[in-house]
């Protein structure tokens, strides 16, 4: 067992984790409301020339061949929906490959080292977006980002490193609050910056440049302020006032597992499979149903983030992680069925409120449960695997869901999603149990 950190030291590290992750996620969410217009820009730029052999033209030719395989006619306007789903799936597939590797490297070489290398890839990714005057460069930026993004999983691992069993749930809720705050401000800020046209060849360069600025600030902040949190590598005070490296235990203890990692990982996968498809289709659905602009989509995502951040600070941190997951999946199932039938903006915001409950709860709770079931010397790898399963779901969800939305329509797509989420509810309510360590912490 690692030596507990002094309260002041723990608060300092937690502050660094929170601020850096918040900068990272705000930067990451800039692009979310921009996707429909961004893809339209590249399509209008490259697709009009039928003789072009560009990557985008080849992709669109493939989409047209796919559309013609169905008996019903499908409008060209839905090309953007499926193209957006394909890009989201590509990014998450690359994350599924990279996450376990990043996690194991952080167990071996330290969280700080792994995170700084990850930041180097993030800088390259956003720099490519700044320079993306064609679709090929934009695609390269998504590939580099997918292979290098490790901030979220490493932040979760570091938060677990510095928390005992009693602190675990509230600390994970704090990490989850970063997501909610980022979704409150990031999309709206990204949409506002996209309206400032500074580079004619890339109308989104202003948003991309500010995103790059945030990533550079985050990297410098981490380099200057983040100490190593890996229990076997961090420095601890000695009796004479100096510090020394904490030695790894030769017989590292593996906790008694209430839920197998396979069960937790599969639950994460199946939830994200359905949730990510709906989440990714959200800007396209509002664009299709209400002709929402990037600014309006940003405000809607900000509304979700605001409610989720309030819930993270007031409810999620106080509930047991298992209860948090249960509440979230039930809210998600209800939102699916509402989204399939709504016809007013009031109904849209009602469904968004339910999605905010889901955003504030499920992934945070599952991360906390997974960390309870992992030993100190395997935490990075186990949490990396957990994230990888979720990213596999996220790689399949947008493509499958947007294809269904594109082919069968909104009501069918959200109806199928709602039925699938009811299955997730059955798995969570009937299959997951509260880890013994978490119950002992609550009792303490």
Protein backbone atom coordinates (compact mmCIF):
# COMPACT_ATOMS: atom_id res chain seq x y z
CA UNK A 1 0.00 0.00 0.00
CA UNK A 2 1.35 3.43 -0.93
CA UNK A 3 2.15 6.03 1.71
CA UNK A 4 -0.83 8.44 2.00
CA UNK A 5 -0.19 11.92 0.68
CA UNK A 6 -0.30 14.93 2.96
CA UNK A 7 -3.59 16.82 2.61
CA UNK A 8 -1.93 19.98 1.24
CA UNK A 9 0.07 17.98 -1.33
CA UNK A 10 -3.01 16.07 -2.44
CA UNK A 11 -4.99 19.29 -2.91
CA UNK A 12 -2.15 20.76 -4.95
CA UNK A 13 -2.01 17.76 -7.29
CA UNK A 14 -5.78 17.63 -7.59
CA UNK A 15 -5.83 21.31 -8.56
CA UNK A 16 -3.26 20.68 -11.31
CA UNK A 17 -5.24 17.69 -12.61
CA UNK A 18 -8.49 19.68 -12.62
CA UNK A 19 -7.13 22.80 -14.34
CA UNK A 20 -5.15 20.90 -16.97
CA UNK A 21 -8.02 18.55 -17.80
CA UNK A 22 -10.42 21.47 -18.02
CA UNK A 23 -8.14 23.24 -20.51
CA UNK A 24 -7.82 20.04 -22.52
CA UNK A 25 -11.55 19.33 -22.67
CA UNK A 26 -12.55 22.91 -23.50
CA UNK A 27 -10.12 22.73 -26.40
CA UNK A 28 -11.48 19.32 -27.41
CA UNK A 29 -15.14 20.43 -27.38
CA UNK A 30 -14.56 23.43 -29.67
CA UNK A 31 -15.12 21.29 -32.73
CA UNK A 32 -18.36 19.55 -31.68
CA UNK A 33 -20.93 22.11 -32.91
CA UNK A 34 -18.79 22.87 -35.95
CA UNK A 35 -18.84 19.40 -37.51
CA UNK A 36 -21.86 19.82 -39.85
CA UNK A 37 -20.68 23.16 -41.29
CA UNK A 38 -17.02 22.07 -41.29
CA UNK A 39 -17.78 18.96 -43.33
CA UNK A 40 -20.04 20.95 -45.64
CA UNK A 41 -17.14 23.35 -46.23
CA UNK A 42 -14.78 20.58 -47.29
CA UNK A 43 -17.45 18.91 -49.42
CA UNK A 44 -18.23 22.16 -51.25
CA UNK A 45 -14.51 22.82 -51.66
CA UNK A 46 -13.49 19.44 -53.09
CA UNK A 47 -16.54 17.50 -54.22
CA UNK A 48 -17.76 19.71 -57.13
CA UNK A 49 -14.94 18.40 -59.31
CA UNK A 50 -16.06 14.88 -60.35
CA UNK A 51 -12.62 14.10 -61.80
CA UNK A 52 -10.82 14.76 -58.50
CA UNK A 53 -9.16 11.78 -56.82
CA UNK A 54 -9.02 13.45 -53.39
CA UNK A 55 -9.65 11.38 -50.26
CA UNK A 56 -12.95 13.17 -49.64
CA UNK A 57 -14.20 12.51 -53.17
CA UNK A 58 -13.34 8.82 -52.84
CA UNK A 59 -15.19 8.67 -49.52
CA UNK A 60 -18.25 10.39 -50.98
CA UNK A 61 -18.22 8.01 -53.97
CA UNK A 62 -18.27 5.14 -51.49
CA UNK A 63 -21.19 6.74 -49.65
CA UNK A 64 -23.12 7.10 -52.90
CA UNK A 65 -22.52 3.44 -53.76
CA UNK A 66 -23.73 2.52 -50.28
CA UNK A 67 -26.86 4.68 -50.65
CA UNK A 68 -27.72 3.11 -53.98
CA UNK A 69 -27.74 -0.34 -52.36
CA UNK A 70 -31.01 0.61 -50.66
CA UNK A 71 -34.32 0.57 -52.48
CA UNK A 72 -35.49 3.88 -51.02
CA UNK A 73 -34.04 7.19 -52.29
CA UNK A 74 -31.85 9.00 -49.77
CA UNK A 75 -31.15 12.72 -50.03
CA UNK A 76 -27.59 13.93 -50.49
CA UNK A 77 -27.98 16.17 -47.44
CA UNK A 78 -27.58 13.07 -45.26
CA UNK A 79 -24.07 12.51 -46.61
CA UNK A 80 -22.86 14.91 -43.90
CA UNK A 81 -24.52 12.81 -41.19
CA UNK A 82 -22.81 9.59 -42.25
CA UNK A 83 -19.50 11.28 -42.99
CA UNK A 84 -19.54 12.82 -39.52
CA UNK A 85 -20.31 9.44 -37.99
CA UNK A 86 -17.42 7.86 -39.89
CA UNK A 87 -14.95 10.49 -38.63
CA UNK A 88 -16.15 10.08 -35.06
CA UNK A 89 -15.77 6.33 -35.37
CA UNK A 90 -12.25 6.64 -36.77
CA UNK A 91 -11.08 8.85 -33.88
CA UNK A 92 -12.50 6.51 -31.26
CA UNK A 93 -11.13 3.39 -32.96
CA UNK A 94 -7.65 4.89 -32.80
CA UNK A 95 -8.25 5.75 -29.14
CA UNK A 96 -9.23 2.14 -28.48
CA UNK A 97 -5.85 1.05 -29.83
CA UNK A 98 -3.84 3.71 -28.01
CA UNK A 99 -5.52 3.75 -24.56
CA UNK A 100 -4.23 0.40 -23.20
CA UNK A 101 -0.72 1.18 -24.48
CA UNK A 102 -0.72 4.62 -22.84
CA UNK A 103 -2.04 3.09 -19.62
CA UNK A 104 0.65 0.39 -19.46
CA UNK A 105 3.38 2.92 -20.28
CA UNK A 106 2.17 5.12 -17.43
CA UNK A 107 2.39 2.13 -15.04
CA UNK A 108 5.98 1.52 -16.15
CA UNK A 109 7.43 5.00 -16.70
CA UNK A 110 5.10 7.20 -14.65
CA UNK A 111 1.93 9.21 -15.25
CA UNK A 112 3.74 12.53 -15.74
CA UNK A 113 6.05 11.19 -18.46
CA UNK A 114 3.20 9.49 -20.33
CA UNK A 115 1.04 12.60 -20.11
CA UNK A 116 3.72 14.94 -21.45
CA UNK A 117 4.35 12.64 -24.43
CA UNK A 118 0.58 12.57 -25.02
CA UNK A 119 0.50 16.37 -24.99
CA UNK A 120 3.12 16.42 -27.76
CA UNK A 121 0.74 14.46 -29.97
CA UNK A 122 -2.15 16.73 -29.05
CA UNK A 123 -0.15 19.80 -30.08
CA UNK A 124 0.65 18.22 -33.46
CA UNK A 125 -3.00 17.27 -33.96
CA UNK A 126 -4.41 20.74 -33.32
CA UNK A 127 -1.61 22.39 -35.34
CA UNK A 128 -2.72 20.28 -38.31
CA UNK A 129 -6.31 21.50 -37.82
CA UNK A 130 -5.08 25.10 -37.91
CA UNK A 131 -3.40 24.36 -41.25
CA UNK A 132 -6.27 22.26 -42.63
CA UNK A 133 -7.14 24.04 -45.87
CA UNK A 134 -8.16 20.68 -47.35
CA UNK A 135 -9.91 17.58 -46.06
CA UNK A 136 -6.76 15.45 -46.20
CA UNK A 137 -4.99 17.65 -43.64
CA UNK A 138 -8.08 17.74 -41.41
CA UNK A 139 -8.27 13.94 -41.55
CA UNK A 140 -4.58 13.72 -40.59
CA UNK A 141 -5.27 15.93 -37.56
CA UNK A 142 -8.00 13.52 -36.37
CA UNK A 143 -5.71 10.49 -36.85
CA UNK A 144 -2.85 12.06 -34.88
CA UNK A 145 -5.26 13.15 -32.15
CA UNK A 146 -6.84 9.72 -31.88
CA UNK A 147 -3.49 8.01 -31.44
CA UNK A 148 -2.10 10.47 -28.90
CA UNK A 149 -4.99 11.62 -26.70
CA UNK A 150 -4.37 10.19 -23.22
CA UNK A 151 -5.28 13.07 -20.95
CA UNK A 152 -8.62 11.75 -19.74
CA UNK A 153 -7.51 8.25 -18.75
CA UNK A 154 -4.30 9.52 -17.16
CA UNK A 155 -6.22 12.16 -15.19
CA UNK A 156 -8.47 9.39 -13.86
CA UNK A 157 -5.45 7.23 -12.99
CA UNK A 158 -3.71 10.14 -11.23
CA UNK A 159 -6.88 10.99 -9.30
CA UNK A 160 -7.09 7.37 -8.15
CA UNK A 161 -3.36 7.37 -7.24
CA UNK A 162 -3.81 10.19 -4.74
CA UNK A 163 -7.16 9.05 -3.27
CA UNK A 164 -7.98 6.48 -0.63
CA UNK A 165 -11.16 4.41 -0.83
CA UNK A 166 -13.25 7.01 0.97
CA UNK A 167 -12.04 9.84 -1.28
CA UNK A 168 -12.40 7.86 -4.53
CA UNK A 169 -16.03 8.67 -5.42
CA UNK A 170 -15.91 12.45 -4.77
CA UNK A 171 -12.56 12.69 -6.58
CA UNK A 172 -13.92 10.93 -9.67
CA UNK A 173 -16.91 13.26 -9.56
CA UNK A 174 -14.50 16.21 -9.62
CA UNK A 175 -12.83 14.77 -12.73
CA UNK A 176 -16.28 14.26 -14.24
CA UNK A 177 -17.15 17.88 -13.46
CA UNK A 178 -14.39 18.92 -15.87
CA UNK A 179 -16.38 17.30 -18.68
CA UNK A 180 -19.56 19.10 -17.65
CA UNK A 181 -17.90 22.51 -17.34
CA UNK A 182 -16.12 22.00 -20.67
CA UNK A 183 -19.42 21.15 -22.38
CA UNK A 184 -20.95 24.26 -20.83
CA UNK A 185 -18.43 26.68 -22.34
CA UNK A 186 -16.38 24.84 -24.98
CA UNK A 187 -18.97 24.29 -27.76
CA UNK A 188 -20.41 27.81 -27.44
CA UNK A 189 -16.92 29.33 -27.47
CA UNK A 190 -15.93 27.20 -30.46
CA UNK A 191 -19.04 28.29 -32.37
CA UNK A 192 -18.35 31.96 -31.54
CA UNK A 193 -14.72 31.73 -32.65
CA UNK A 194 -15.75 29.99 -35.89
CA UNK A 195 -17.75 33.10 -36.81
CA UNK A 196 -14.47 35.08 -36.89
CA UNK A 197 -12.97 34.52 -40.32
CA UNK A 198 -9.24 35.30 -40.23
CA UNK A 199 -8.01 32.86 -42.90
CA UNK A 200 -10.04 32.65 -46.11
CA UNK A 201 -8.69 29.20 -46.98
CA UNK A 202 -9.77 27.81 -43.59
CA UNK A 203 -12.86 29.51 -42.06
CA UNK A 204 -12.35 27.50 -38.85
CA UNK A 205 -8.73 28.56 -38.33
CA UNK A 206 -9.59 31.02 -35.54
CA UNK A 207 -11.26 28.34 -33.42
CA UNK A 208 -8.43 25.93 -34.20
CA UNK A 209 -5.75 28.49 -33.31
CA UNK A 210 -7.33 29.27 -29.93
CA UNK A 211 -7.63 25.53 -29.29
CA UNK A 212 -3.90 25.22 -30.00
CA UNK A 213 -3.17 28.09 -27.60
CA UNK A 214 -5.06 26.28 -24.81
CA UNK A 215 -3.15 23.05 -25.46
CA UNK A 216 0.19 24.86 -25.35
CA UNK A 217 -0.73 26.56 -22.06
CA UNK A 218 -1.83 23.20 -20.63
CA UNK A 219 1.43 21.51 -21.64
CA UNK A 220 3.57 24.24 -20.05
CA UNK A 221 1.45 24.14 -16.89
CA UNK A 222 1.81 20.35 -16.59
CA UNK A 223 5.56 20.51 -17.17
CA UNK A 224 6.04 23.12 -14.45
CA UNK A 225 3.49 22.05 -11.83
CA UNK A 226 2.64 18.33 -12.07
CA UNK A 227 4.64 15.94 -9.85
CA UNK A 228 4.69 12.17 -10.36
CA UNK A 229 1.67 10.45 -8.77
CA UNK A 230 2.49 6.80 -9.51
CA UNK A 231 2.69 5.29 -6.00
CA UNK A 232 5.88 3.33 -6.76
CA UNK A 233 7.67 6.39 -8.20
CA UNK A 234 6.56 9.45 -6.28
CA UNK A 235 8.70 11.17 -3.70
CA UNK A 236 7.84 10.86 0.01
CA UNK A 237 9.32 12.75 2.97
CA UNK A 238 11.93 11.04 5.19
CA UNK A 239 12.58 11.55 8.90
CA UNK A 240 15.45 14.01 8.25
CA UNK A 241 13.27 16.31 6.15
CA UNK A 242 14.56 15.26 2.72
CA UNK A 243 12.64 13.25 0.13
CA UNK A 244 13.17 9.85 -1.42
CA UNK A 245 11.49 7.70 -4.06
CA UNK A 246 8.83 5.41 -2.67
CA UNK A 247 9.75 1.81 -3.31
CA UNK A 248 7.34 -0.50 -5.01
CA UNK A 249 5.99 -3.32 -2.91
CA UNK A 250 7.41 -6.67 -3.91
CA UNK A 251 4.06 -8.33 -3.35
CA UNK A 252 1.61 -5.79 -4.65
CA UNK A 253 -1.87 -6.43 -3.32
CA UNK A 254 -4.66 -7.15 -5.77
CA UNK A 255 -8.04 -6.22 -4.27
CA UNK A 256 -10.78 -8.80 -3.85
CA UNK A 257 -12.92 -8.13 -6.90
CA UNK A 258 -16.69 -7.90 -6.59
CA UNK A 259 -17.18 -7.12 -10.29
CA UNK A 260 -14.80 -8.58 -12.81
CA UNK A 261 -13.08 -6.11 -15.11
CA UNK A 262 -14.62 -8.01 -18.02
CA UNK A 263 -18.12 -7.23 -16.73
CA UNK A 264 -17.29 -3.56 -16.06
CA UNK A 265 -15.60 -3.19 -19.44
CA UNK A 266 -18.51 -4.81 -21.28
CA UNK A 267 -20.98 -2.56 -19.45
CA UNK A 268 -18.92 0.44 -20.49
CA UNK A 269 -18.81 -0.79 -24.09
CA UNK A 270 -22.52 -1.48 -24.47
CA UNK A 271 -23.55 1.79 -22.81
CA UNK A 272 -21.18 3.90 -24.92
CA UNK A 273 -22.24 2.01 -28.08
CA UNK A 274 -25.77 3.39 -27.79
CA UNK A 275 -25.06 6.66 -26.00
CA UNK A 276 -22.28 7.83 -28.34
CA UNK A 277 -24.40 7.23 -31.42
CA UNK A 278 -27.15 9.41 -30.03
CA UNK A 279 -24.64 11.96 -28.70
CA UNK A 280 -22.90 12.31 -32.05
CA UNK A 281 -26.14 12.55 -33.99
CA UNK A 282 -27.43 15.32 -31.73
CA UNK A 283 -26.02 18.30 -33.72
CA UNK A 284 -27.16 16.67 -36.96
CA UNK A 285 -30.64 16.02 -35.57
CA UNK A 286 -31.06 19.64 -34.47
CA UNK A 287 -29.74 20.78 -37.85
CA UNK A 288 -32.20 18.48 -39.64
CA UNK A 289 -35.25 19.13 -37.45
CA UNK A 290 -34.88 22.79 -36.44
CA UNK A 291 -32.18 24.07 -38.88
CA UNK A 292 -29.94 24.91 -35.92
CA UNK A 293 -26.83 26.96 -36.59
CA UNK A 294 -23.45 26.21 -34.98
CA UNK A 295 -24.19 28.91 -32.42
CA UNK A 296 -27.55 27.40 -31.47
CA UNK A 297 -26.03 23.91 -31.21
CA UNK A 298 -23.30 25.35 -29.00
CA UNK A 299 -25.90 26.89 -26.67
CA UNK A 300 -27.76 23.58 -26.42
CA UNK A 301 -24.59 21.68 -25.57
CA UNK A 302 -23.77 24.42 -23.06
CA UNK A 303 -27.17 23.89 -21.42
CA UNK A 304 -26.38 20.18 -21.06
CA UNK A 305 -22.97 20.97 -19.62
CA UNK A 306 -24.34 23.49 -17.11
CA UNK A 307 -26.88 21.06 -15.66
CA UNK A 308 -24.33 18.24 -15.62
CA UNK A 309 -21.76 20.37 -13.78
CA UNK A 310 -24.32 21.28 -11.10
CA UNK A 311 -25.23 17.60 -10.69
CA UNK A 312 -21.56 16.59 -10.50
CA UNK A 313 -20.95 18.99 -7.65
CA UNK A 314 -24.15 18.39 -5.72
CA UNK A 315 -25.38 14.84 -6.38
CA UNK A 316 -22.84 12.58 -8.10
CA UNK A 317 -20.07 13.15 -5.54
CA UNK A 318 -22.40 12.18 -2.68
CA UNK A 319 -23.98 9.03 -4.13
CA UNK A 320 -22.37 5.59 -4.24
CA UNK A 321 -20.82 5.01 -7.70
CA UNK A 322 -23.17 2.10 -8.41
CA UNK A 323 -26.24 4.23 -7.65
CA UNK A 324 -24.80 6.96 -9.88
CA UNK A 325 -24.59 4.54 -12.82
CA UNK A 326 -28.12 3.23 -12.21
CA UNK A 327 -29.66 6.72 -12.21
CA UNK A 328 -27.76 7.69 -15.35
CA UNK A 329 -28.76 4.74 -17.54
CA UNK A 330 -32.44 5.12 -16.62
CA UNK A 331 -32.32 8.81 -17.58
CA UNK A 332 -30.59 7.90 -20.85
CA UNK A 333 -33.27 5.37 -21.80
CA UNK A 334 -35.99 8.00 -21.20
CA UNK A 335 -34.14 10.58 -23.31
CA UNK A 336 -33.88 8.18 -26.26
CA UNK A 337 -37.64 7.66 -26.47
CA UNK A 338 -38.30 11.39 -26.04
CA UNK A 339 -35.84 12.33 -28.82
CA UNK A 340 -37.60 9.96 -31.19
CA UNK A 341 -40.92 11.73 -30.78
CA UNK A 342 -40.26 15.40 -30.04
CA UNK A 343 -41.46 18.13 -32.38
CA UNK A 344 -40.81 21.30 -30.35
CA UNK A 345 -37.74 23.00 -28.97
CA UNK A 346 -39.21 22.70 -25.46
CA UNK A 347 -39.21 18.93 -25.91
CA UNK A 348 -35.65 19.13 -27.23
CA UNK A 349 -34.46 20.91 -24.09
CA UNK A 350 -36.37 18.42 -21.92
CA UNK A 351 -34.48 15.55 -23.58
CA UNK A 352 -31.26 17.53 -23.20
CA UNK A 353 -31.86 17.81 -19.45
CA UNK A 354 -32.14 14.01 -19.24
CA UNK A 355 -28.93 13.70 -21.25
CA UNK A 356 -27.27 16.04 -18.76
CA UNK A 357 -28.15 13.60 -15.97
CA UNK A 358 -26.54 10.81 -18.00
CA UNK A 359 -23.46 12.90 -18.76
CA UNK A 360 -23.00 13.67 -15.06
CA UNK A 361 -23.28 10.10 -13.87
CA UNK A 362 -22.63 6.97 -15.89
CA UNK A 363 -19.03 7.21 -17.08
CA UNK A 364 -17.93 8.82 -13.80
CA UNK A 365 -19.52 6.00 -11.83
CA UNK A 366 -18.10 3.25 -14.03
CA UNK A 367 -14.60 4.75 -13.82
CA UNK A 368 -14.90 4.83 -10.04
CA UNK A 369 -16.09 1.21 -9.88
CA UNK A 370 -13.25 0.12 -12.16
CA UNK A 371 -10.65 1.91 -10.03
CA UNK A 372 -11.96 0.15 -6.90
CA UNK A 373 -11.30 -3.20 -8.58
CA UNK A 374 -7.69 -2.38 -9.61
CA UNK A 375 -4.47 -2.72 -7.61
CA UNK A 376 -1.95 0.14 -7.41
CA UNK A 377 0.59 -1.47 -9.73
CA UNK A 378 -2.00 -2.24 -12.45
CA UNK A 379 -4.24 0.81 -12.24
CA UNK A 380 -3.04 2.56 -15.40
CA UNK A 381 -3.37 -0.58 -17.51
CA UNK A 382 -6.78 -1.55 -16.11
CA UNK A 383 -8.20 1.94 -16.55
CA UNK A 384 -6.65 2.07 -20.03
CA UNK A 385 -8.39 -1.19 -20.93
CA UNK A 386 -11.64 0.14 -19.46
CA UNK A 387 -11.39 3.26 -21.60
CA UNK A 388 -10.46 1.15 -24.63
CA UNK A 389 -13.68 -0.86 -24.39
CA UNK A 390 -15.63 2.37 -24.21
CA UNK A 391 -13.80 3.72 -27.23
CA UNK A 392 -14.60 0.57 -29.22
CA UNK A 393 -18.25 1.31 -28.46
CA UNK A 394 -17.70 4.94 -29.42
CA UNK A 395 -16.05 3.88 -32.69
CA UNK A 396 -19.04 1.74 -33.67
CA UNK A 397 -21.87 3.83 -32.19
CA UNK A 398 -21.72 6.98 -34.34
CA UNK A 399 -21.34 5.07 -37.60
CA UNK A 400 -24.08 2.54 -36.86
CA UNK A 401 -26.49 5.05 -35.35
CA UNK A 402 -25.99 7.70 -38.02
CA UNK A 403 -26.42 5.03 -40.71
CA UNK A 404 -29.71 3.97 -39.11
CA UNK A 405 -30.79 7.60 -38.77
CA UNK A 406 -29.81 8.22 -42.39
CA UNK A 407 -31.57 5.12 -43.73
CA UNK A 408 -34.65 4.64 -41.53
CA UNK A 409 -35.23 8.09 -40.02
CA UNK A 410 -35.11 9.72 -36.62
CA UNK A 411 -38.01 7.88 -34.97
CA UNK A 412 -36.66 4.42 -35.85
CA UNK A 413 -33.08 5.27 -34.90
CA UNK A 414 -33.97 6.63 -31.46
CA UNK A 415 -36.50 3.85 -30.89
CA UNK A 416 -33.84 1.20 -31.50
CA UNK A 417 -31.44 3.14 -29.30
CA UNK A 418 -34.00 3.32 -26.51
CA UNK A 419 -34.62 -0.43 -26.67
CA UNK A 420 -30.87 -1.04 -26.50
CA UNK A 421 -30.53 1.28 -23.51
CA UNK A 422 -33.26 -0.67 -21.69
CA UNK A 423 -30.98 -3.70 -22.09
CA UNK A 424 -28.14 -1.68 -20.54
CA UNK A 425 -30.45 -0.82 -17.63
CA UNK A 426 -31.12 -4.52 -17.07
CA UNK A 427 -27.38 -5.25 -17.09
CA UNK A 428 -26.58 -2.45 -14.62
CA UNK A 429 -29.47 -3.12 -12.26
CA UNK A 430 -29.13 -6.89 -12.32
CA UNK A 431 -25.43 -7.54 -12.91
CA UNK A 432 -23.28 -4.95 -11.14
CA UNK A 433 -22.64 -5.04 -7.41
CA UNK A 434 -21.12 -2.51 -5.00
CA UNK A 435 -17.41 -3.32 -4.39
CA UNK A 436 -16.67 -4.32 -0.78
CA UNK A 437 -14.00 -1.63 -0.47
CA UNK A 438 -16.49 1.06 -1.48
CA UNK A 439 -18.98 -0.11 1.14
CA UNK A 440 -16.27 -0.14 3.80
CA UNK A 441 -15.30 3.40 2.80
CA UNK A 442 -18.90 4.58 3.06
CA UNK A 443 -19.26 2.93 6.45
CA UNK A 444 -16.02 4.59 7.60
